PDB file of C-alpha atoms and ligand atoms in Angstrom:
ATOM      1  CA  MET A   1     100.628  74.259 130.736  1.00 51.00           C
ATOM      2  CA  GLU A   2     104.151  74.238 129.094  1.00 72.00           C
ATOM      3  CA  ARG A   3     103.767  77.751 127.058  1.00 80.00           C
ATOM      4  CA  ARG A   4     107.716  78.635 126.274  1.00 89.00           C
ATOM      5  CA  ASN A   5     107.406  80.466 123.177  1.00 95.00           C
ATOM      6  CA  LEU A   6     107.708  84.269 123.505  1.00 95.00           C
ATOM      7  CA  TYR A   7     106.642  87.146 121.997  1.00 97.00           C
ATOM      8  CA  PHE A   8     107.202  91.029 122.998  1.00 97.00           C
ATOM      9  CA  PHE A   9     104.611  93.629 121.335  1.00 98.00           C
ATOM     10  CA  TYR A  10     105.824  96.939 121.827  1.00 97.00           C
ATOM     11  CA  ARG A  11     106.644 100.258 119.681  1.00 95.00           C
ATOM     12  CA  LYS A  12     110.286 100.295 118.487  1.00 94.00           C
ATOM     13  CA  GLU A  13     110.872 103.024 120.147  1.00 93.00           C
ATOM     14  CA  ASP A  14     115.157 103.427 122.167  1.00 93.00           C
ATOM     15  CA  LYS A  15     113.227 103.363 125.704  1.00 92.00           C
ATOM     16  CA  LEU A  16     111.433 100.215 125.559  1.00 95.00           C
ATOM     17  CA  ILE A  17     113.598  97.861 122.734  1.00 95.00           C
ATOM     18  CA  GLU A  18     116.434  98.923 126.437  1.00 95.00           C
ATOM     19  CA  TYR A  19     113.536  97.451 128.446  1.00 96.00           C
ATOM     20  CA  VAL A  20     112.884  94.613 125.713  1.00 96.00           C
ATOM     21  CA  GLU A  21     116.628  93.754 125.753  1.00 95.00           C
ATOM     22  CA  GLN A  22     116.168  93.290 129.342  1.00 95.00           C
ATOM     23  CA  LEU A  23     112.610  90.585 128.920  1.00 95.00           C
ATOM     24  CA  HIS A  24     115.216  88.410 126.275  1.00 95.00           C
ATOM     25  CA  GLN A  25     117.607  88.548 128.648  1.00 95.00           C
ATOM     26  CA  LEU A  26     115.119  87.277 131.529  1.00 94.00           C
ATOM     27  CA  ALA A  27     114.003  84.736 129.453  1.00 94.00           C
ATOM     28  CA  LYS A  28     116.584  83.176 129.297  1.00 93.00           C
ATOM     29  CA  GLU A  29     117.749  82.276 131.854  1.00 93.00           C
ATOM     30  CA  HIS A  30     114.432  81.282 132.282  1.00 92.00           C
ATOM     31  CA  GLN A  31     114.714  78.697 129.571  1.00 91.00           C
ATOM     32  CA  PHE A  32     112.000  80.129 127.639  1.00 93.00           C
ATOM     33  CA  THR A  33     112.763  80.717 124.167  1.00 95.00           C
ATOM     34  CA  VAL A  34     111.426  84.145 121.675  1.00 96.00           C
ATOM     35  CA  VAL A  35     110.483  83.730 118.452  1.00 97.00           C
ATOM     36  CA  ASP A  36     109.997  86.732 116.078  1.00 95.00           C
ATOM     37  CA  ASP A  37     107.070  84.961 114.660  1.00 96.00           C
ATOM     38  CA  ALA A  38     104.258  85.489 116.166  1.00 96.00           C
ATOM     39  CA  ASP A  39     103.149  82.621 115.233  1.00 96.00           C
ATOM     40  CA  LYS A  40     105.371  80.436 116.645  1.00 96.00           C
ATOM     41  CA  ALA A  41     104.292  81.962 120.073  1.00 97.00           C
ATOM     42  CA  ASN A  42     102.464  80.586 122.903  1.00 94.00           C
ATOM     43  CA  ILE A  43     103.017  83.058 125.469  1.00 95.00           C
ATOM     44  CA  ILE A  44     102.424  87.225 123.580  1.00 97.00           C
ATOM     45  CA  VAL A  45     103.393  89.928 125.511  1.00 97.00           C
ATOM     46  CA  SER A  46     101.983  92.962 125.580  1.00 98.00           C
ATOM     47  CA  ILE A  47     104.482  96.202 126.751  1.00 97.00           C
ATOM     48  CA  GLY A  48     102.739  99.312 126.771  1.00 96.00           C
ATOM     49  CA  GLY A  49      99.143 100.323 127.595  1.00 96.00           C
ATOM     50  CA  ASP A  50      95.690  99.494 126.449  1.00 97.00           C
ATOM     51  CA  GLY A  51      96.133 100.434 122.937  1.00 97.00           C
ATOM     52  CA  THR A  52      99.032  98.294 122.681  1.00 97.00           C
ATOM     53  CA  PHE A  53      97.040  95.747 124.309  1.00 98.00           C
ATOM     54  CA  LEU A  54      94.317  95.702 121.886  1.00 98.00           C
ATOM     55  CA  GLN A  55      96.635  96.161 118.401  1.00 98.00           C
ATOM     56  CA  ALA A  56      98.826  93.053 120.322  1.00 98.00           C
ATOM     57  CA  VAL A  57      95.755  90.740 119.867  1.00 98.00           C
ATOM     58  CA  ARG A  58      94.111  92.725 116.624  1.00 98.00           C
ATOM     59  CA  LYS A  59      98.138  91.989 115.229  1.00 97.00           C
ATOM     60  CA  THR A  60      97.959  88.060 116.097  1.00 98.00           C
ATOM     61  CA  ASN A  61      94.833  87.467 115.222  1.00 97.00           C
ATOM     62  CA  PHE A  62      93.053  86.862 118.718  1.00 98.00           C
ATOM     63  CA  ARG A  63      95.130  83.341 118.734  1.00 97.00           C
ATOM     64  CA  GLN A  64      93.127  80.813 120.793  1.00 97.00           C
ATOM     65  CA  ASP A  65      95.773  78.729 122.242  1.00 95.00           C
ATOM     66  CA  CYS A  66      97.920  81.556 123.801  1.00 96.00           C
ATOM     67  CA  LEU A  67      97.921  83.370 126.566  1.00 95.00           C
ATOM     68  CA  TYR A  68      98.049  87.175 126.084  1.00 97.00           C
ATOM     69  CA  VAL A  69      99.900  88.708 128.410  1.00 96.00           C
ATOM     70  CA  GLY A  70     100.494  93.076 129.447  1.00 96.00           C
ATOM     71  CA  ILE A  71     102.894  94.121 130.665  1.00 96.00           C
ATOM     72  CA  SER A  72     102.198  98.006 131.135  1.00 96.00           C
ATOM     73  CA  THR A  73     104.754 100.677 130.940  1.00 95.00           C
ATOM     74  CA  THR A  74     102.110 104.107 131.721  1.00 89.00           C
ATOM     75  CA  GLY A  75     102.866 104.022 135.526  1.00 85.00           C
ATOM     76  CA  ALA A  76      99.377 103.216 136.157  1.00 83.00           C
ATOM     77  CA  LEU A  77      98.100  99.615 136.079  1.00 81.00           C
ATOM     78  CA  ASN A  78      96.218  99.510 132.673  1.00 87.00           C
ATOM     79  CA  LEU A  79      92.698  97.456 132.412  1.00 95.00           C
ATOM     80  CA  TYR A  80      94.368  94.033 129.701  1.00 96.00           C
ATOM     81  CA  CYS A  81      98.157  94.764 131.558  1.00 94.00           C
ATOM     82  CA  ASP A  82      99.403  93.411 134.989  1.00 92.00           C
ATOM     83  CA  PHE A  83     102.088  94.310 135.013  1.00 94.00           C
ATOM     84  CA  HIS A  84     104.010  96.945 135.950  1.00 94.00           C
ATOM     85  CA  ALA A  85     107.468  97.608 133.735  1.00 95.00           C
ATOM     86  CA  ASP A  86     109.436  97.186 136.792  1.00 94.00           C
ATOM     87  CA  GLU A  87     107.804  93.979 138.406  1.00 93.00           C
ATOM     88  CA  THR A  88     110.214  92.006 136.424  1.00 92.00           C
ATOM     89  CA  ASP A  89     110.068  89.017 139.868  1.00 90.00           C
ATOM     90  CA  LYS A  90     106.277  88.597 139.857  1.00 90.00           C
ATOM     91  CA  MET A  91     106.190  88.233 136.456  1.00 90.00           C
ATOM     92  CA  VAL A  92     108.981  85.288 135.980  1.00 87.00           C
ATOM     93  CA  GLU A  93     106.734  83.338 138.957  1.00 87.00           C
ATOM     94  CA  ALA A  94     103.639  84.889 137.366  1.00 85.00           C
ATOM     95  CA  MET A  95     105.268  82.347 134.230  1.00 81.00           C
ATOM     96  CA  LEU A  96     107.384  79.976 136.434  1.00 80.00           C
ATOM     97  CA  HIS A  97     103.765  78.413 138.624  1.00 76.00           C
ATOM     98  CA  GLU A  98     102.854  75.176 137.523  1.00 61.00           C
ATOM     99  CA  LYS A  99      98.993  76.434 137.169  1.00 65.00           C
ATOM    100  CA  VAL A 100      98.376  79.173 136.608  1.00 75.00           C
ATOM    101  CA  GLU A 101      95.397  80.842 136.402  1.00 85.00           C
ATOM    102  CA  VAL A 102      93.839  82.129 132.843  1.00 92.00           C
ATOM    103  CA  ARG A 103      91.024  84.703 132.782  1.00 94.00           C
ATOM    104  CA  ARG A 104      88.670  84.117 129.570  1.00 97.00           C
ATOM    105  CA  TYR A 105      87.581  87.617 128.524  1.00 98.00           C
ATOM    106  CA  PRO A 106      84.676  87.526 125.727  1.00 98.00           C
ATOM    107  CA  ILE A 107      85.040  89.545 122.294  1.00 98.00           C
ATOM    108  CA  ILE A 108      82.523  90.317 119.981  1.00 98.00           C
ATOM    109  CA  GLU A 109      82.061  89.257 116.016  1.00 98.00           C
ATOM    110  CA  VAL A 110      81.399  91.581 113.241  1.00 98.00           C
ATOM    111  CA  LYS A 111      80.080  90.945 109.722  1.00 98.00           C
ATOM    112  CA  VAL A 112      79.947  93.758 107.765  1.00 97.00           C
ATOM    113  CA  ASP A 113      77.881  93.221 104.277  1.00 96.00           C
ATOM    114  CA  ASN A 114      79.825  89.786 102.361  1.00 93.00           C
ATOM    115  CA  ASN A 115      82.604  90.436 104.046  1.00 95.00           C
ATOM    116  CA  PRO A 116      85.843  88.207 106.888  1.00 95.00           C
ATOM    117  CA  SER A 117      84.820  88.717 110.259  1.00 96.00           C
ATOM    118  CA  PHE A 118      86.445  90.720 112.354  1.00 97.00           C
ATOM    119  CA  TYR A 119      86.936  90.860 116.080  1.00 98.00           C
ATOM    120  CA  CYS A 120      87.260  93.361 118.752  1.00 98.00           C
ATOM    121  CA  LEU A 121      87.855  93.033 122.419  1.00 98.00           C
ATOM    122  CA  ASN A 122      87.157  96.263 123.082  1.00 98.00           C
ATOM    123  CA  GLU A 123      83.839  97.599 121.003  1.00 98.00           C
ATOM    124  CA  CYS A 124      82.508  98.009 117.588  1.00 98.00           C
ATOM    125  CA  SER A 125      82.127 102.067 117.011  1.00 98.00           C
ATOM    126  CA  ILE A 126      79.992 102.614 114.358  1.00 98.00           C
ATOM    127  CA  ARG A 127      80.333 106.238 113.641  1.00 97.00           C
ATOM    128  CA  SER A 128      78.927 109.247 110.496  1.00 96.00           C
ATOM    129  CA  ALA A 129      82.148 110.301 108.702  1.00 95.00           C
ATOM    130  CA  ILE A 130      80.278 113.578 107.783  1.00 94.00           C
ATOM    131  CA  ILE A 131      78.440 116.251 109.611  1.00 95.00           C
ATOM    132  CA  LYS A 132      75.015 114.987 109.223  1.00 95.00           C
ATOM    133  CA  THR A 133      73.206 112.465 111.167  1.00 96.00           C
ATOM    134  CA  LEU A 134      73.219 108.542 110.263  1.00 97.00           C
ATOM    135  CA  VAL A 135      70.277 106.447 109.971  1.00 97.00           C
ATOM    136  CA  LEU A 136      70.276 102.755 110.641  1.00 98.00           C
ATOM    137  CA  GLU A 137      67.942 100.061 111.040  1.00 98.00           C
ATOM    138  CA  VAL A 138      67.942  98.228 114.590  1.00 98.00           C
ATOM    139  CA  TYR A 139      67.197  94.395 115.053  1.00 98.00           C
ATOM    140  CA  ILE A 140      67.379  92.117 118.419  1.00 98.00           C
ATOM    141  CA  ASP A 141      67.062  88.684 117.238  1.00 98.00           C
ATOM    142  CA  ASP A 142      64.803  89.513 114.012  1.00 95.00           C
ATOM    143  CA  LEU A 143      62.956  92.133 115.489  1.00 98.00           C
ATOM    144  CA  HIS A 144      63.302  95.701 114.410  1.00 98.00           C
ATOM    145  CA  PHE A 145      63.621  97.272 117.008  1.00 98.00           C
ATOM    146  CA  GLU A 146      64.064 100.441 116.382  1.00 98.00           C
ATOM    147  CA  THR A 147      65.748 103.278 113.695  1.00 98.00           C
ATOM    148  CA  PHE A 148      68.511 105.353 115.085  1.00 98.00           C
ATOM    149  CA  ARG A 149      68.961 108.235 113.423  1.00 98.00           C
ATOM    150  CA  GLY A 150      71.697 110.727 115.085  1.00 98.00           C
ATOM    151  CA  ASP A 151      75.923 110.121 116.145  1.00 98.00           C
ATOM    152  CA  GLY A 152      76.699 106.514 115.237  1.00 98.00           C
ATOM    153  CA  MET A 153      76.162 103.070 118.025  1.00 98.00           C
ATOM    154  CA  ILE A 154      79.038 101.565 119.874  1.00 98.00           C
ATOM    155  CA  ILE A 155      78.609  98.161 120.718  1.00 98.00           C
ATOM    156  CA  SER A 156      81.587  96.481 123.475  1.00 98.00           C
ATOM    157  CA  THR A 157      82.562  94.341 124.999  1.00 98.00           C
ATOM    158  CA  PRO A 158      82.606  93.721 128.611  1.00 98.00           C
ATOM    159  CA  THR A 159      85.903  94.800 129.013  1.00 98.00           C
ATOM    160  CA  GLY A 160      85.668  97.049 126.603  1.00 98.00           C
ATOM    161  CA  SER A 161      82.725  98.755 129.630  1.00 98.00           C
ATOM    162  CA  THR A 162      85.426 100.755 131.204  1.00 98.00           C
ATOM    163  CA  ALA A 163      86.677 101.947 127.554  1.00 98.00           C
ATOM    164  CA  TYR A 164      84.126 104.716 124.979  1.00 98.00           C
ATOM    165  CA  ASN A 165      81.210 102.801 126.254  1.00 98.00           C
ATOM    166  CA  LYS A 166      82.039 104.360 129.857  1.00 98.00           C
ATOM    167  CA  SER A 167      82.250 108.077 128.352  1.00 98.00           C
ATOM    168  CA  VAL A 168      78.930 107.828 126.466  1.00 98.00           C
ATOM    169  CA  ARG A 169      77.511 106.892 130.273  1.00 98.00           C
ATOM    170  CA  GLY A 170      76.661 102.547 129.237  1.00 98.00           C
ATOM    171  CA  ALA A 171      77.137 100.770 132.435  1.00 98.00           C
ATOM    172  CA  VAL A 172      80.352  98.707 133.478  1.00 98.00           C
ATOM    173  CA  VAL A 173      79.958  95.138 132.817  1.00 98.00           C
ATOM    174  CA  ASP A 174      81.878  91.977 134.523  1.00 98.00           C
ATOM    175  CA  PRO A 175      83.104  89.682 132.535  1.00 97.00           C
ATOM    176  CA  LEU A 176      82.467  86.874 133.556  1.00 97.00           C
ATOM    177  CA  LEU A 177      78.848  87.966 131.979  1.00 97.00           C
ATOM    178  CA  PRO A 178      79.442  86.696 128.339  1.00 98.00           C
ATOM    179  CA  CYS A 179      76.842  89.852 126.355  1.00 98.00           C
ATOM    180  CA  MET A 180      78.393  92.653 124.710  1.00 98.00           C
ATOM    181  CA  GLN A 181      76.621  96.367 125.237  1.00 98.00           C
ATOM    182  CA  VAL A 182      74.529  99.013 122.749  1.00 98.00           C
ATOM    183  CA  THR A 183      75.256 102.244 123.628  1.00 98.00           C
ATOM    184  CA  GLU A 184      73.939 105.032 121.260  1.00 98.00           C
ATOM    185  CA  LEU A 185      76.311 107.957 120.147  1.00 98.00           C
ATOM    186  CA  ALA A 186      74.140 111.354 120.139  1.00 98.00           C
ATOM    187  CA  SER A 187      70.455 110.162 119.211  1.00 98.00           C
ATOM    188  CA  LEU A 188      68.006 112.578 117.591  1.00 97.00           C
ATOM    189  CA  ASN A 189      64.559 111.175 119.504  1.00 97.00           C
ATOM    190  CA  THR A 190      61.399 113.705 119.377  1.00 96.00           C
ATOM    191  CA  ASN A 191      57.944 113.213 117.705  1.00 96.00           C
ATOM    192  CA  GLN A 192      59.096 111.737 114.831  1.00 93.00           C
ATOM    193  CA  TYR A 193      61.886 110.163 115.450  1.00 94.00           C
ATOM    194  CA  ARG A 194      62.726 107.150 118.453  1.00 97.00           C
ATOM    195  CA  THR A 195      65.650 105.152 120.112  1.00 98.00           C
ATOM    196  CA  LEU A 196      65.639 103.463 123.334  1.00 98.00           C
ATOM    197  CA  ASP A 197      68.179 106.354 123.897  1.00 97.00           C
ATOM    198  CA  SER A 198      69.453 103.969 127.238  1.00 97.00           C
ATOM    199  CA  PRO A 199      71.867 101.798 127.533  1.00 98.00           C
ATOM    200  CA  PHE A 200      70.768  97.682 126.481  1.00 98.00           C
ATOM    201  CA  ILE A 201      72.748  95.267 127.102  1.00 98.00           C
ATOM    202  CA  LEU A 202      72.457  91.769 125.148  1.00 98.00           C
ATOM    203  CA  SER A 203      72.740  88.151 126.603  1.00 98.00           C
ATOM    204  CA  GLY A 204      75.755  86.283 124.320  1.00 97.00           C
ATOM    205  CA  THR A 205      73.073  84.618 122.794  1.00 98.00           C
ATOM    206  CA  ARG A 206      71.640  87.189 120.928  1.00 98.00           C
ATOM    207  CA  LYS A 207      72.666  89.055 117.247  1.00 98.00           C
ATOM    208  CA  LEU A 208      72.581  92.128 116.335  1.00 98.00           C
ATOM    209  CA  THR A 209      71.696  93.348 113.004  1.00 98.00           C
ATOM    210  CA  LEU A 210      72.388  97.140 111.970  1.00 98.00           C
ATOM    211  CA  ARG A 211      71.229  98.506 108.703  1.00 98.00           C
ATOM    212  CA  ASP A 212      72.677 101.429 107.274  1.00 96.00           C
ATOM    213  CA  VAL A 213      69.304 103.224 104.865  1.00 94.00           C
ATOM    214  CA  GLN A 214      71.017 104.043 102.223  1.00 93.00           C
ATOM    215  CA  ASP A 215      70.434 107.873 102.172  1.00 93.00           C
ATOM    216  CA  GLY A 216      73.099 109.817 100.538  1.00 92.00           C
ATOM    217  CA  ASN A 217      75.466 109.439 104.049  1.00 92.00           C
ATOM    218  CA  ASP A 218      75.600 105.556 103.958  1.00 92.00           C
ATOM    219  CA  PHE A 219      79.734 105.531 104.934  1.00 94.00           C
ATOM    220  CA  PRO A 220      80.139 106.075 108.400  1.00 96.00           C
ATOM    221  CA  THR A 221      83.241 105.225 109.916  1.00 96.00           C
ATOM    222  CA  ILE A 222      83.823 101.862 110.786  1.00 97.00           C
ATOM    223  CA  GLY A 223      85.705 101.588 113.788  1.00 97.00           C
ATOM    224  CA  MET A 224      87.394  97.711 115.930  1.00 97.00           C
ATOM    225  CA  ASP A 225      88.813  98.579 119.047  1.00 98.00           C
ATOM    226  CA  ASN A 226      92.035 101.379 117.718  1.00 96.00           C
ATOM    227  CA  GLU A 227      91.693 100.226 114.743  1.00 96.00           C
ATOM    228  CA  ALA A 228      89.230 101.904 111.116  1.00 96.00           C
ATOM    229  CA  LEU A 229      87.944  99.201 109.266  1.00 94.00           C
ATOM    230  CA  SER A 230      88.620  99.883 105.802  1.00 84.00           C
ATOM    231  CA  ILE A 231      85.201  99.494 103.921  1.00 87.00           C
ATOM    232  CA  ARG A 232      83.421 102.176 101.495  1.00 84.00           C
ATOM    233  CA  ASN A 233      79.576 101.858 101.078  1.00 90.00           C
ATOM    234  CA  VAL A 234      77.754  99.890 103.937  1.00 94.00           C
ATOM    235  CA  LYS A 235      74.803  98.203 103.933  1.00 96.00           C
ATOM    236  CA  GLN A 236      74.685  95.578 107.192  1.00 97.00           C
ATOM    237  CA  ILE A 237      76.631  94.202 110.697  1.00 98.00           C
ATOM    238  CA  ASP A 238      75.576  92.374 112.256  1.00 98.00           C
ATOM    239  CA  ILE A 239      77.592  91.988 115.647  1.00 98.00           C
ATOM    240  CA  LYS A 240      76.909  88.398 117.611  1.00 98.00           C
ATOM    241  CA  LEU A 241      79.277  87.321 120.545  1.00 98.00           C
ATOM    242  CA  SER A 242      82.112  85.127 119.395  1.00 98.00           C
ATOM    243  CA  GLU A 243      82.787  81.967 120.939  1.00 97.00           C
ATOM    244  CA  LYS A 244      86.735  82.577 121.053  1.00 97.00           C
ATOM    245  CA  ARG A 245      88.090  83.413 124.273  1.00 98.00           C
ATOM    246  CA  ILE A 246      90.938  86.213 125.249  1.00 98.00           C
ATOM    247  CA  LYS A 247      92.675  84.659 127.437  1.00 97.00           C
ATOM    248  CA  THR A 248      94.996  85.862 130.039  1.00 96.00           C
ATOM    249  CA  VAL A 249      96.861  85.776 133.274  1.00 91.00           C
ATOM    250  CA  LYS A 250      94.855  85.692 136.558  1.00 87.00           C
ATOM    251  CA  LEU A 251      96.538  87.518 139.382  1.00 87.00           C
ATOM    252  CA  LYS A 252      96.025  87.368 143.140  1.00 84.00           C
ATOM    253  CA  ASP A 253      94.178  90.991 144.121  1.00 83.00           C
ATOM    254  CA  ASN A 254      93.812  91.893 140.813  1.00 88.00           C
ATOM    255  CA  SER A 255      90.631  90.629 139.807  1.00 92.00           C
ATOM    256  CA  PHE A 256      88.450  92.305 137.318  1.00 95.00           C
ATOM    257  CA  TRP A 257      86.587  94.953 140.027  1.00 96.00           C
ATOM    258  CA  GLU A 258      90.625  95.415 141.482  1.00 95.00           C
ATOM    259  CA  LYS A 259      91.074  97.134 137.860  1.00 94.00           C
ATOM    260  CA  VAL A 260      88.053  99.268 138.263  1.00 96.00           C
ATOM    261  CA  LYS A 261      88.427 100.179 141.864  1.00 95.00           C
ATOM    262  CA  ARG A 262      92.997 101.022 140.930  1.00 93.00           C
ATOM    263  CA  THR A 263      91.580 102.658 137.471  1.00 94.00           C
ATOM    264  CA  PHE A 264      88.276 104.754 138.766  1.00 95.00           C
ATOM    265  CA  LEU A 265      87.832 105.148 142.749  1.00 95.00           C
TER     266      LEU A 265
HETATM  267  P1  NAP B   1      93.738 106.371 123.094  1.00 57.88           P
HETATM  268  O1  NAP B   1      92.313 107.941 121.525  1.00 57.88           O
HETATM  269  O2  NAP B   1      94.793 106.828 122.635  1.00 57.88           O
HETATM  270  O3  NAP B   1      92.984 106.391 123.583  1.00 57.88           O
HETATM  271  C1  NAP B   1      91.929 105.913 125.185  1.00 57.88           C
HETATM  272  C2  NAP B   1      91.892 105.513 126.630  1.00 57.88           C
HETATM  273  O4  NAP B   1      91.057 104.553 127.175  1.00 57.88           O
HETATM  274  C3  NAP B   1      93.453 105.694 126.776  1.00 57.88           C
HETATM  275  O5  NAP B   1      93.717 106.253 128.188  1.00 57.88           O
HETATM  276  C4  NAP B   1      94.005 103.734 126.729  1.00 57.88           C
HETATM  277  O6  NAP B   1      94.383 103.477 128.000  1.00 57.88           O
HETATM  278  C5  NAP B   1      92.325 103.595 127.110  1.00 57.88           C
HETATM  279  N1  NAP B   1      91.163 101.954 127.267  1.00 57.88           N
HETATM  280  C6  NAP B   1      91.812 101.940 125.205  1.00 57.88           C
HETATM  281  N2  NAP B   1      91.305 100.650 126.920  1.00 57.88           N
HETATM  282  C7  NAP B   1      90.539 100.409 127.983  1.00 57.88           C
HETATM  283  C8  NAP B   1      89.609  99.782 128.545  1.00 57.88           C
HETATM  284  N3  NAP B   1      89.580  98.214 128.246  1.00 57.88           N
HETATM  285  N4  NAP B   1      88.707 100.296 129.734  1.00 57.88           N
HETATM  286  C9  NAP B   1      90.056 100.823 130.524  1.00 57.88           C
HETATM  287  N5  NAP B   1      90.414 102.139 129.184  1.00 57.88           N
HETATM  288  C10 NAP B   1      91.116 101.886 128.158  1.00 57.88           C
HETATM  289  O7  NAP B   1      93.442 105.228 122.042  1.00 57.88           O
HETATM  290  P2  NAP B   1      93.903 103.002 122.516  1.00 57.88           P
HETATM  291  O8  NAP B   1      94.650 103.745 123.023  1.00 57.88           O
HETATM  292  O9  NAP B   1      94.402 103.072 121.381  1.00 57.88           O
HETATM  293  O10 NAP B   1      92.407 103.365 122.970  1.00 57.88           O
HETATM  294  C11 NAP B   1      91.476 102.106 122.247  1.00 57.88           C
HETATM  295  C12 NAP B   1      90.220 102.488 123.047  1.00 57.88           C
HETATM  296  O11 NAP B   1      90.181 103.687 123.116  1.00 57.88           O
HETATM  297  C13 NAP B   1      89.101 102.433 122.128  1.00 57.88           C
HETATM  298  O12 NAP B   1      89.280 101.379 122.015  1.00 57.88           O
HETATM  299  C14 NAP B   1      87.864 102.859 122.971  1.00 57.88           C
HETATM  300  O13 NAP B   1      86.801 102.342 123.884  1.00 57.88           O
HETATM  301  C15 NAP B   1      88.365 104.695 123.505  1.00 57.88           C
HETATM  302  N6  NAP B   1      87.968 105.573 122.778  1.00 57.88           N
HETATM  303  C16 NAP B   1      87.346 106.117 123.637  1.00 57.88           C
HETATM  304  C17 NAP B   1      86.449 107.271 123.228  1.00 57.88           C
HETATM  305  C18 NAP B   1      85.901 108.197 124.014  1.00 57.88           C
HETATM  306  O14 NAP B   1      85.869 107.684 125.564  1.00 57.88           O
HETATM  307  N7  NAP B   1      85.427 108.468 123.830  1.00 57.88           N
HETATM  308  C19 NAP B   1      86.986 107.223 121.943  1.00 57.88           C
HETATM  309  C20 NAP B   1      88.067 107.144 121.491  1.00 57.88           C
HETATM  310  C21 NAP B   1      87.551 105.797 121.852  1.00 57.88           C
HETATM  311  P3  NAP B   1      95.913 103.571 128.033  1.00 57.88           P
HETATM  312  O15 NAP B   1      96.713 105.296 127.764  1.00 57.88           O
HETATM  313  O16 NAP B   1      96.125 102.448 128.486  1.00 57.88           O
HETATM  314  O17 NAP B   1      95.929 102.788 126.275  1.00 57.88           O
HETATM  315 MN1   MN B   2      95.855 105.090 123.773  1.00 57.88          MN
END
């Protein structure tokens, strides 16, 4: 695999600028080319934390022909970061290795009404933006499954399962399983209103549809990972697993479950 064009994605802070200067030097020494235009890259390096990695992937449009590499500057190895900032030897070794093993992370594809679809690496979240409850008709494929009334819902990818999903008691899901998980945010459950009230996991071949019941609260906040979508009156949201995958490097002793263990246990 001939990947030689590097693009660095980071917040332009003094400390990071200095660090990236160092990476530039290192890249040159090993015959890599650093490009200023992400479109010309085939390796995109995110420098920061998981939040930065999510942005790096989003701002470069979920590239299929790129390898994404996360370098952590937060002191801990995060879920999407495989290298500590000071492990430059390890980075060089991994990038020069003939056959760098590639890890593929499933992402979800979301379509809101007739707008162009967008992708999420962590999750898509739909939340009431006002004090009133949000009402959503929930369909799995073409089955009307339930009517949700509450704060909102989260649809997460396997790698997103350790983020927002986990805070609302969703299960942690192995990214080798191409699927999406649906969790609720404070559902009302009474003799009048009923939802499953537990997280559920859909196979990668299913489609989830949420229809916003037009009852006056029709301007929910829609989140795609760490960014809000600026679509106003929402009627229908269609969510499915994308055929796309995000490729990242796979290192030794750094399986998903090793990451989960060192992050949470
Ligand atoms: P943030 O509010 O600064 O981050 C929240 C925390 O989640 C950070 O510590 C971040 O790590 C971590 N994180 C992000 N993706 C993760 C993953 N896949 N597994 C485990 N931890 C993860 O915002 P952000 O850094 O831009 O991250 C956006 C994400 O925050 C959203 O996609 C959502 O999942 C999550 N979020 C969680 C809650 C909640 O738990 N109540 C509410 C809103 C959003 P870093 O410090 O390394 O960036
Ligand atoms: Mn963050």
